[in-house]
Coordinates of C-alpha atoms and ligand atoms in Angstrom, one line a residue:
L127 CA 0.0 0.0 0.0
E128 CA 2.8 2.4 0.9
D129 CA 4.7 1.9 -2.3
N130 CA 1.6 2.6 -4.5
R131 CA 0.0 5.1 -2.2
G132 CA -0.8 7.5 -5.0
L133 CA -2.9 4.9 -6.9
V134 CA -4.7 3.9 -3.8
V135 CA -5.5 7.5 -3.0
V136 CA -6.7 8.2 -6.5
L137 CA -8.8 5.1 -7.0
F138 CA -10.3 4.9 -3.6
C139 CA -9.6 7.9 -1.4
L140 CA -10.4 10.8 -3.8
P141 CA -13.7 9.5 -5.1
A142 CA -14.8 8.5 -1.6
S143 CA -13.7 11.9 -0.3
F144 CA -15.6 13.6 -3.1
I145 CA -18.8 11.7 -2.2
F146 CA -18.2 12.4 1.5
D147 CA -17.8 16.1 0.7
V148 CA -20.9 16.2 -1.4
C149 CA -22.9 14.7 1.5
L150 CA -21.3 17.2 3.9
R151 CA -22.1 20.1 1.7
F152 CA -25.6 18.9 1.2
R153 CA -25.9 18.6 5.0
N154 CA -24.6 22.1 5.4
W155 CA -26.9 23.4 2.7
V156 CA -29.9 21.8 4.4
I157 CA -28.9 23.2 7.8
R158 CA -28.3 26.6 6.2
Y159 CA -31.5 26.9 4.1
L160 CA -33.9 25.0 6.2
F161 CA -32.8 26.1 9.7
S162 CA -31.0 29.3 9.1
A163 CA -32.5 31.8 11.4
P164 CA -30.4 34.6 12.7
H165 CA -33.4 36.1 14.4
Q166 CA -33.6 32.9 16.6
H167 CA -30.1 33.4 17.9
N168 CA -31.2 34.4 21.4
E169 CA -33.5 31.4 21.6
R170 CA -30.8 29.0 20.5
V171 CA -28.4 30.4 23.1
R172 CA -31.1 29.9 25.8
T173 CA -31.3 26.3 24.8
I174 CA -27.5 25.9 25.3
Q175 CA -27.8 27.7 28.7
A176 CA -30.5 25.3 29.7
A177 CA -28.4 22.3 28.7
V178 CA -25.5 23.7 30.8
R179 CA -27.8 24.3 33.8
K180 CA -29.0 20.8 33.5
W181 CA -25.4 19.5 33.8
N182 CA -25.1 21.6 37.0
D183 CA -28.1 19.8 38.4
L184 CA -26.5 16.4 38.0
P185 CA -25.0 14.8 41.1
T186 CA -21.3 15.8 41.4
E187 CA -20.0 12.2 40.7
N188 CA -21.9 12.1 37.4
R189 CA -20.6 15.5 36.1
R190 CA -18.0 14.7 33.5
P191 CA -16.2 17.8 32.0
M192 CA -18.2 19.5 29.2
C193 CA -17.3 20.0 25.6
T194 CA -19.2 20.8 22.4
S195 CA -20.7 17.9 20.5
R196 CA -19.1 18.9 17.2
P197 CA -17.5 15.6 16.0
N198 CA -13.8 15.6 16.3
W199 CA -13.3 14.6 12.7
L200 CA -14.9 17.9 11.6
S201 CA -12.3 19.9 13.4
L202 CA -9.1 20.7 11.5
S203 CA -6.9 19.8 14.4
T204 CA -4.5 16.9 13.8
T205 CA -5.2 15.4 17.3
F206 CA -8.1 13.3 18.2
F207 CA -9.5 14.6 21.5
Q208 CA -11.7 11.9 23.0
K209 CA -15.1 13.6 23.2
K210 CA -16.8 10.4 24.4
D211 CA -15.2 10.9 27.8
C212 CA -16.9 14.3 28.1
H213 CA -20.4 15.5 28.6
Q214 CA -21.3 16.9 25.2
I215 CA -23.4 20.1 24.8
T216 CA -24.8 20.8 21.3
V217 CA -23.6 24.2 20.1
S218 CA -25.2 24.3 16.6
L219 CA -24.7 27.9 15.7
F220 CA -23.9 28.7 12.1
D221 CA -25.5 32.0 11.1
I222 CA -24.0 35.3 10.2
L223 CA -25.8 37.7 12.5
N224 CA -25.0 41.3 11.5
L225 CA -22.8 43.5 9.4
D226 CA -22.0 46.9 10.8
E227 CA -20.4 48.8 7.9
E228 CA -20.1 52.0 9.9
N229 CA -17.9 50.4 12.6
M230 CA -16.5 47.8 10.2
I231 CA -17.6 44.8 12.4
V232 CA -19.3 41.6 11.4
K233 CA -21.1 39.5 14.1
V234 CA -21.2 35.8 13.6
E235 CA -22.1 32.6 15.3
P236 CA -19.1 30.4 16.1
M237 CA -19.6 27.6 13.5
V238 CA -19.7 29.9 10.5
S239 CA -16.9 28.7 8.2
V240 CA -14.2 31.0 6.8
R241 CA -15.4 30.1 3.4
D242 CA -19.0 31.2 4.2
V243 CA -18.0 34.5 5.8
T244 CA -15.5 35.3 3.1
D245 CA -18.2 34.7 0.4
Y246 CA -20.6 36.9 2.3
L247 CA -18.1 39.7 2.9
I248 CA -16.3 39.8 -0.5
T249 CA -19.5 40.4 -2.4
R250 CA -19.9 43.5 -0.2
G251 CA -16.4 44.7 -0.6
Y252 CA -14.9 43.4 2.7
A253 CA -12.9 40.6 4.2
L254 CA -12.0 39.6 7.7
A255 CA -8.9 41.3 8.9
V256 CA -7.4 37.9 9.5
T257 CA -8.8 35.5 6.8
L258 CA -7.3 32.0 7.2
E259 CA -6.2 30.2 4.0
I260 CA -8.3 27.2 4.9
G261 CA -12.0 27.5 3.9
D262 CA -13.2 24.8 6.4
A263 CA -11.8 26.5 9.5
T264 CA -14.6 28.1 11.6
C265 CA -14.8 31.6 13.0
G266 CA -15.3 30.2 16.5
G267 CA -12.6 27.5 16.4
L268 CA -10.0 30.1 15.3
A269 CA -11.1 32.4 18.1
M270 CA -10.8 29.8 20.8
A271 CA -7.5 28.5 19.3
V272 CA -5.3 30.7 17.1
G273 CA -5.4 32.2 13.6
M274 CA -2.6 33.7 11.7
T275 CA -2.3 34.7 8.0
T276 CA -0.3 36.6 5.5
Y277 CA -2.0 39.9 6.5
S278 CA -0.9 39.4 10.1
H279 CA 2.2 41.6 9.8
K280 CA -0.3 44.5 9.7
V281 CA -2.8 43.4 12.4
G282 CA -1.4 40.5 14.4
L283 CA -3.1 37.3 15.3
Y284 CA -6.8 36.5 14.7
Q285 CA -7.5 37.4 18.3
E286 CA -6.5 41.0 17.7
A287 CA -9.3 41.3 15.3
V288 CA -11.9 40.1 17.8
V289 CA -14.0 42.9 19.3
S290 CA -16.2 40.8 21.6
Y291 CA -17.1 37.3 22.6
D292 CA -20.5 36.1 23.9
V293 CA -19.8 33.2 26.2
V294 CA -22.0 30.7 28.2
T295 CA -20.0 30.0 31.3
A296 CA -19.9 26.8 33.5
D297 CA -23.0 27.8 35.5
G298 CA -25.1 28.5 32.4
S299 CA -24.9 32.3 32.5
L300 CA -24.4 34.3 29.3
I301 CA -21.8 37.0 29.4
H302 CA -20.6 39.6 26.9
V303 CA -16.8 39.8 27.0
E304 CA -14.9 42.8 25.8
R305 CA -11.4 44.2 26.3
D306 CA -12.6 47.1 28.4
N307 CA -15.5 45.6 30.4
E308 CA -15.5 43.7 33.7
H309 CA -14.6 40.5 31.9
E310 CA -11.3 41.9 30.6
D311 CA -9.4 38.9 32.2
L312 CA -11.5 36.5 30.2
F313 CA -11.1 38.5 27.0
S314 CA -7.3 38.0 27.4
C315 CA -7.5 34.3 28.1
L316 CA -10.2 33.0 25.6
P317 CA -7.8 32.8 22.7
W318 CA -5.5 29.7 23.0
S319 CA -8.0 28.3 25.6
H320 CA -9.6 25.7 23.3
G321 CA -13.0 25.8 24.8
T322 CA -11.8 25.2 28.4
L323 CA -13.2 28.4 29.8
G324 CA -16.8 28.4 28.5
F325 CA -18.9 27.9 25.3
L326 CA -18.6 30.6 22.7
V327 CA -22.0 31.4 21.2
A328 CA -21.2 34.6 19.2
L329 CA -18.3 36.9 18.3
E330 CA -17.7 40.2 16.7
L331 CA -14.9 40.5 14.2
K332 CA -13.2 43.4 12.6
I333 CA -13.3 43.6 8.8
I334 CA -11.2 45.5 6.3
K335 CA -12.1 47.1 2.9
V336 CA -10.8 45.1 0.0
K337 CA -10.5 45.3 -3.8
P338 CA -11.3 42.4 -6.2
Y339 CA -7.7 41.5 -7.0
I340 CA -4.3 41.0 -5.4
H341 CA -1.4 42.3 -7.4
L342 CA 1.2 39.7 -6.4
Q343 CA 4.9 40.0 -7.1
Y344 CA 7.2 37.0 -6.9
I345 CA 10.7 37.8 -5.8
P346 CA 13.2 34.9 -5.9
V347 CA 16.1 35.3 -3.5
K348 CA 19.3 33.4 -3.2
G349 CA 21.1 33.0 0.1
K350 CA 19.5 32.4 3.5
K351 CA 20.7 35.6 5.1
N352 CA 19.4 37.6 2.1
Y353 CA 15.8 36.3 2.1
C354 CA 15.7 36.5 5.9
D355 CA 16.9 40.1 5.9
K356 CA 14.4 40.9 3.1
M357 CA 11.5 39.4 5.1
R358 CA 12.5 41.5 8.2
L359 CA 12.6 44.6 6.1
L360 CA 9.4 44.0 4.1
S361 CA 7.4 43.0 7.2
G362 CA 8.2 46.3 9.0
A363 CA 10.0 44.4 11.8
L364 CA 12.8 47.0 11.8
D365 CA 10.8 50.2 11.5
K366 CA 7.2 50.7 12.7
L367 CA 6.7 53.6 10.2
A368 CA 7.7 51.5 7.2
T369 CA 5.0 51.1 4.5
T370 CA 4.4 47.5 4.2
P371 CA 2.6 45.5 1.5
D372 CA -0.9 44.1 2.2
Y373 CA 0.1 40.5 2.0
L374 CA 3.5 39.0 2.6
E375 CA 4.8 35.4 2.6
A376 CA 7.8 33.4 1.6
T377 CA 8.1 29.8 0.4
V378 CA 11.5 28.4 1.2
F379 CA 12.5 25.7 -1.3
S380 CA 15.9 24.9 0.1
K381 CA 18.2 26.4 2.7
D382 CA 19.5 28.8 0.0
E383 CA 16.5 29.5 -2.1
A384 CA 13.2 31.2 -1.4
V385 CA 10.5 33.0 -3.3
I386 CA 9.1 36.0 -1.4
M387 CA 5.6 37.0 -2.4
V388 CA 4.4 40.6 -1.9
G389 CA 0.8 41.4 -2.6
N390 CA -1.4 44.5 -2.6
F391 CA -5.1 45.0 -3.2
S392 CA -5.9 46.1 -6.8
Y393 CA -8.7 46.7 -9.2
A394 CA -6.8 45.2 -12.1
D395 CA -8.8 47.4 -14.4
K396 CA -6.0 48.9 -16.6
P397 CA -5.4 47.2 -20.0
G398 CA -1.9 45.9 -19.1
E399 CA -3.2 44.5 -15.9
M400 CA -6.1 42.6 -17.2
G401 CA -3.8 40.5 -19.4
K402 CA -1.9 39.4 -16.3
V403 CA -4.8 37.9 -14.4
N404 CA -4.1 34.4 -13.2
N405 CA -6.9 32.2 -11.8
V406 CA -4.5 30.2 -9.7
A407 CA -7.2 28.2 -7.8
R408 CA -8.8 26.6 -10.9
W409 CA -8.6 22.8 -10.9
Y410 CA -6.4 22.5 -14.0
K411 CA -3.8 25.1 -12.8
P412 CA -0.5 23.9 -11.3
W413 CA -0.4 23.6 -7.6
F414 CA 0.3 27.0 -6.2
Y415 CA 3.7 26.2 -4.6
K416 CA 4.8 24.6 -7.8
H417 CA 3.8 27.7 -9.7
V418 CA 5.8 29.8 -7.2
E419 CA 8.8 27.5 -7.6
T420 CA 9.0 28.3 -11.4
F421 CA 10.0 31.9 -10.5
L422 CA 13.3 30.6 -9.1
R423 CA 14.2 29.9 -12.7
T424 CA 12.6 32.8 -14.5
G425 CA 13.9 35.4 -12.1
G426 CA 10.6 36.7 -10.8
G427 CA 7.4 38.3 -12.1
D428 CA 4.1 39.6 -11.1
E429 CA 0.4 38.9 -11.8
Y430 CA -3.1 39.7 -10.7
I431 CA -5.1 37.1 -8.7
P432 CA -8.8 37.3 -7.9
L433 CA -8.9 37.9 -4.1
Q434 CA -10.9 34.8 -3.2
Q435 CA -8.5 32.7 -5.2
Y436 CA -5.6 34.3 -3.6
L437 CA -7.0 33.6 -0.1
L438 CA -7.6 30.0 -0.9
R439 CA -4.4 29.5 -3.0
H440 CA -3.0 26.8 -0.8
N441 CA -6.2 24.8 -0.6
R442 CA -5.9 22.4 -3.5
A443 CA -2.5 21.0 -2.5
I444 CA -3.1 21.6 1.2
F445 CA 0.1 23.7 1.1
W446 CA 2.3 20.8 -0.2
V447 CA 0.8 17.9 1.8
V448 CA -1.1 16.3 -1.1
E449 CA 2.2 15.6 -3.0
A450 CA 3.1 12.9 -0.4
M451 CA -0.4 11.3 -1.0
I452 CA -0.5 11.7 -4.8
P453 CA 3.1 12.0 -6.2
F454 CA 1.8 12.5 -9.7
G455 CA -1.0 14.9 -8.7
N456 CA 0.6 18.0 -10.3
H457 CA 0.9 16.3 -13.7
P458 CA -1.0 18.4 -16.3
I459 CA -3.0 15.3 -17.5
F460 CA -4.0 14.4 -14.0
R461 CA -5.0 18.0 -13.2
A462 CA -7.0 18.3 -16.4
L463 CA -8.9 15.1 -15.7
L464 CA -9.1 14.8 -12.0
G465 CA -7.8 18.0 -10.6
W466 CA -11.2 19.0 -9.4
L467 CA -11.2 16.1 -7.0
C468 CA -8.4 17.6 -5.0
P469 CA -7.8 18.1 -2.2
P470 CA -8.9 15.1 -0.3
K471 CA -11.0 16.7 2.4
P472 CA -9.3 16.9 5.8
A473 CA -12.6 15.9 7.4
F474 CA -12.7 12.7 5.3
L475 CA -9.1 11.9 6.1
K476 CA -9.8 12.3 9.8
F477 CA -13.1 10.4 9.6
T478 CA -11.3 7.4 8.0
T479 CA -8.2 7.5 10.2
T480 CA -7.7 4.1 11.9
P481 CA -5.3 3.8 15.0
G482 CA -2.7 2.3 12.6
V483 CA -2.9 5.3 10.2
R484 CA -2.8 7.7 13.2
A485 CA 0.3 6.1 14.6
M486 CA 1.9 6.3 11.1
T487 CA 1.1 10.0 10.6
F488 CA 2.3 10.6 14.1
T489 CA 5.7 9.0 13.7
R490 CA 6.4 9.4 10.0
Q491 CA 5.1 12.8 9.2
V492 CA 5.6 16.3 10.5
F493 CA 2.8 18.8 10.8
Q494 CA 3.6 21.9 12.7
D495 CA 2.9 25.6 12.7
I496 CA 5.3 27.5 15.0
V497 CA 5.3 31.1 16.1
L498 CA 8.8 32.4 16.5
P499 CA 10.5 35.9 16.7
M500 CA 11.9 37.3 13.5
T501 CA 15.3 37.5 15.2
V502 CA 15.8 33.7 15.0
L503 CA 14.6 33.2 11.4
E504 CA 17.9 31.9 10.1
K505 CA 18.4 29.6 13.0
S506 CA 15.0 28.2 12.7
I507 CA 15.5 27.2 9.1
D508 CA 18.8 25.4 10.1
I509 CA 17.1 23.6 12.9
A510 CA 14.1 22.6 10.8
E511 CA 16.5 21.2 8.2
D512 CA 18.6 19.3 10.8
L513 CA 15.5 17.8 12.5
F514 CA 13.0 17.2 9.7
D515 CA 14.8 17.8 6.4
T516 CA 11.7 18.5 4.4
Y517 CA 11.0 21.4 2.0
P518 CA 9.2 23.6 1.1
I519 CA 8.9 25.6 4.4
L520 CA 6.3 28.3 4.8
I521 CA 7.1 31.6 6.4
Y522 CA 4.9 34.6 7.0
P523 CA 5.3 37.4 9.6
C524 CA 2.9 38.4 12.3
R525 CA 2.8 41.0 15.0
I526 CA 2.6 39.8 18.6
Y527 CA 1.4 42.6 20.7
D528 CA 2.5 43.4 24.2
H529 CA -0.7 43.7 26.2
G530 CA 1.1 43.8 29.5
V531 CA -0.8 42.2 32.3
N532 CA -3.6 41.3 29.8
S533 CA -1.4 39.2 27.5
G534 CA -3.3 36.0 28.4
Q535 CA -1.5 32.8 27.7
L536 CA 1.2 34.5 25.5
R537 CA 4.1 36.3 27.2
P538 CA 4.9 39.9 26.2
P539 CA 7.7 39.7 23.6
R540 CA 11.2 40.1 25.0
E541 CA 13.0 43.4 24.7
D542 CA 15.3 42.5 21.8
Q543 CA 12.2 41.0 20.0
M544 CA 10.2 44.3 20.0
C545 CA 9.8 46.4 16.9
P546 CA 11.7 49.7 17.8
G547 CA 9.2 52.2 19.4
A548 CA 6.2 50.0 18.8
N549 CA 4.0 48.0 21.3
Y550 CA 4.5 44.8 19.3
G551 CA 7.3 42.5 18.2
M552 CA 7.5 40.9 14.8
F553 CA 7.2 37.1 14.9
Y554 CA 6.4 34.7 12.1
D555 CA 4.8 31.4 11.4
L556 CA 7.2 28.6 10.5
G557 CA 5.1 26.0 8.7
V558 CA 6.7 22.6 8.4
Y559 CA 4.5 20.0 6.8
G560 CA 5.5 16.8 5.1
V561 CA 7.4 13.6 5.3
P562 CA 10.8 14.0 7.0
G563 CA 13.8 13.3 4.7
K564 CA 14.9 10.3 6.9
V565 CA 11.5 8.6 6.4
K566 CA 11.7 9.3 2.6
R567 CA 15.2 7.7 2.5
K568 CA 13.9 4.8 4.7
E569 CA 16.4 5.7 7.4
R570 CA 15.6 5.7 11.1
Y571 CA 13.6 8.7 12.3
D572 CA 12.7 9.3 15.9
S573 CA 9.7 11.7 15.7
V574 CA 9.4 12.2 19.5
K575 CA 13.1 13.1 19.8
A576 CA 13.0 15.5 16.8
M577 CA 9.8 17.2 18.0
R578 CA 11.0 17.6 21.5
S579 CA 14.3 19.2 20.3
M580 CA 12.2 21.6 18.2
E581 CA 10.0 22.5 21.1
S582 CA 13.0 23.1 23.3
F583 CA 14.2 25.6 20.7
I584 CA 10.8 27.3 20.6
R585 CA 10.7 27.7 24.4
Q586 CA 14.2 29.0 24.6
H587 CA 13.3 31.8 22.2
G588 CA 9.9 32.7 23.6
G589 CA 7.9 31.2 20.8
Y590 CA 4.7 29.1 20.7
S591 CA 3.5 25.9 19.1
F592 CA 0.1 26.0 17.5
L593 CA -2.1 23.7 19.6
Y594 CA -4.1 22.2 16.7
A595 CA -1.0 20.1 16.0
D596 CA 0.5 17.4 18.1
I597 CA 2.6 18.6 21.1
F598 CA 5.3 16.6 22.7
M599 CA 5.7 18.5 25.9
T600 CA 5.3 17.5 29.5
K601 CA 2.9 19.6 31.6
E602 CA 5.9 21.5 33.1
E603 CA 7.3 22.3 29.7
F604 CA 3.9 23.4 28.5
H605 CA 3.8 25.8 31.5
E606 CA 7.2 27.1 30.5
M607 CA 6.0 27.9 26.9
F608 CA 2.6 29.4 27.9
D609 CA 1.9 31.7 30.8
L610 CA -1.1 30.1 32.5
T611 CA -1.2 32.5 35.5
L612 CA -4.2 34.5 34.4
Y613 CA -5.8 31.5 32.8
E614 CA -5.8 29.6 36.1
Q615 CA -7.4 32.6 37.8
C616 CA -10.1 32.7 35.1
R617 CA -10.7 29.0 35.5
V618 CA -11.5 29.6 39.2
K619 CA -13.4 32.9 38.7
Y620 CA -15.6 31.6 35.9
G621 CA -16.2 28.2 37.5
A622 CA -14.4 26.2 34.8
V623 CA -12.5 23.9 37.2
G624 CA -14.2 20.6 37.0
A625 CA -16.6 21.8 34.4
F626 CA -14.2 21.9 31.4
P627 CA -11.0 20.0 30.8
H628 CA -7.7 21.7 31.6
L629 CA -6.0 23.3 28.5
Y630 CA -3.1 20.9 28.6
D631 CA -5.3 17.8 28.9
K632 CA -7.5 19.1 26.1
V633 CA -4.7 19.7 23.6
K634 CA -2.2 16.9 24.4
P635 CA -2.3 14.1 21.8
E636 CA -4.6 11.2 22.7
I637 CA -1.5 9.0 22.0
N638 CA 1.0 8.7 24.9
V639 CA 3.9 10.5 23.3
F640 CA 6.4 9.4 25.9
E641 CA 5.4 5.8 25.6
V642 CA 5.9 6.0 21.8
G643 CA 9.3 7.5 22.3
R644 CA 10.3 4.8 24.8
T645 CA 9.1 2.0 22.5
W646 CA 11.0 3.5 19.6
A647 CA 14.2 3.6 21.6
E648 CA 13.8 0.0 22.7
T649 CA 13.1 -1.4 19.2
N650 CA 15.8 0.5 17.4
Ligands
FAD15 C1 -3.0 21.9 6.7 C2 -3.2 22.9 7.8 C3 -2.6 24.2 7.7 C4 -2.9 25.1 8.7 N1 -2.3 26.3 8.6 C5 -2.6 27.3 9.4 C6 -2.1 28.6 9.3 O1 -1.4 28.9 8.3 N2 -2.5 29.6 10.2 C7 -3.4 29.3 11.2 O2 -3.7 30.2 11.9 N3 -3.9 28.0 11.4 C8 -3.5 27.0 10.5 N4 -4.0 25.8 10.7 C9 -4.8 25.5 11.9 C10 -6.3 25.7 11.9 O3 -6.5 27.0 11.7 C11 -6.8 25.3 13.3 O4 -7.1 24.0 13.3 C12 -7.9 26.2 13.8 O5 -8.1 26.0 15.2 C13 -9.3 26.2 13.2 O6 -9.9 24.9 13.1 P1 -11.4 24.6 13.4 O7 -12.3 25.7 13.0 O8 -11.6 23.2 12.9 O9 -11.5 24.6 15.0 P2 -11.7 23.5 16.0 O10 -10.5 22.6 16.0 O11 -13.0 22.9 15.9 O12 -11.7 24.3 17.3 C14 -10.5 24.8 17.9 C15 -10.7 24.7 19.5 O13 -11.7 25.6 19.9 C16 -12.7 24.9 20.6 N5 -14.0 25.4 20.2 C17 -14.5 25.4 18.9 N6 -15.8 25.9 18.9 C18 -16.0 26.3 20.2 C19 -17.1 26.9 20.9 N7 -18.2 27.3 20.2 N8 -17.1 27.1 22.2 C20 -16.0 26.7 22.9 N9 -14.9 26.1 22.3 C21 -14.9 25.9 21.0 C22 -12.5 23.4 20.2 O14 -12.9 22.6 21.3 C23 -11.0 23.3 19.9 O15 -10.3 23.0 21.1 C24 -3.8 24.8 9.8 C25 -4.4 23.6 9.8 C26 -4.1 22.6 8.9 C27 -4.8 21.3 8.9
NAG16 C1 2.8 47.0 -2.7 O1 2.9 48.1 -1.8 C2 4.2 48.3 -1.2 C3 4.0 49.5 -0.2 O2 3.3 50.5 -0.8 C4 5.2 48.6 -2.4 O3 6.4 48.8 -1.8 C5 5.2 47.4 -3.3 O4 6.1 47.6 -4.4 C6 3.8 47.1 -3.8 N1 3.9 45.8 -4.5 C7 3.0 45.4 -5.5 C8 3.3 44.0 -6.1 O5 2.1 46.0 -5.8

């Protein structure tokens, strides 16, 4: 199976995933068109409150910690949190509630997907300030976890674009949480809390004005120091007054070669511009990163990409993950005939994951997004190569604000990581996805050891692991990476202790990492 994985995927997995997706879309359509009722929001929230109060009435020994009933396979997280051990509360809220164009705020229910809100906003000339590249991510999931995108060097993490959260707490009360109201502490701790402080039932998000196209320039750069320096310069990490492009990202193809992409909003309405429109997301087009790679040879170029296609540019190849599943997937004939079947849906892949497959993805693949300060960009590329040896690597910058005592689980950036004169430091997302070189070459690869070395580097430099991916830390190491002081206070103040799992227990892999590591050491 492993040797002919591509054929297996194409003959079985893609068609099945397609049917699965059609069913899922039909289900969503039914939910949306038959049950969509923004005006019933309050009523629906009252039902959730009632369910939580009912849990409170149970005898103490029967009260298992609560979580939402959204099946784990629908979540984009690579871990499989065991919901069956929890008391599940149905939070079925999927409507867009209100668009306030004057204050540039959209109010949504938590299960509205990025794709749905983007469709809704773009036709009106707006987009979320932080629009994730993955259409299936949900507005609520991103708010309770973390979101970061190629616009983040301007606005920071997804949480910076949240104006308010409506939360049902452990005792069933509904509270409105804002930065400057009496629930400021909770406002700081809800991001990165993964649903361990309360149920989110609505949120208000900042939006930005957009134009229909992105003018994207591809800049190939040779030499690690050169592309790292250029990213620091373009992101505004060195000077808070620098004019920065709207979108900024780099794809690193080897230690010495990267293509930097600089994009600005545009109308693409001038004659010369219209000829340069490229519909990169169409099914027959080359995978986006392959297209980007061609600029290493041609010396660069620029084009106009319809905004929606730009935002979902990495969707069809799930960055570059699909290549490991379908090695011939980018062949022109394959694309022309079957390209529309890609990508296999993450929900389908998760739905059909057996323990064996899970163990394999856990030990033979790497799937990590990591937040690190721009000051260690070069070092992080070296370390990623040493430990994982897989390219391409994704890089895009993001502001991390110093909110002082209200920084929540993140620590304020260190002095040398701050942008001079600003109240933020410039960090970046290091995205490492794929099959490690050692696994490809059929050499021995110790995933636990490699990941633990990576995490040690992250902690040393005040960075953070995204918690949707597998973590390999002990509880003590987790506490070192995240500042849980205010979080623990909120757990007590808002009655979450005993009512919701603890953050570490919620996000740690359901597999015993240390056991896997020990077994590996014994058998090799
Ligand atoms: C290939 C790939 C690439 C990725 N790249 C990026 C990237 O570049 N940038 C980025 O920011 N992210 C990236 N991600 C991560 C992705 O954005 C996260 O998984 C994110 O959390 C959104 O997923 P979701 O909507 O499925 O949330 P979920 O996983 O469903 O939810 C996230 C957490 O919030 C909790 N939660 C959800 N809804 C509620 C609610 N109503 N009340 C209380 N708690 C709730 C859940 O229990 C969970 O712990 C990537 C993921 C993949 C698979
Ligand atoms: C985008 O805008 C920035 C800042 O104004 C400018 O330096 C850059 O050249 C522009 N790039 C493109 C591709 O339009």
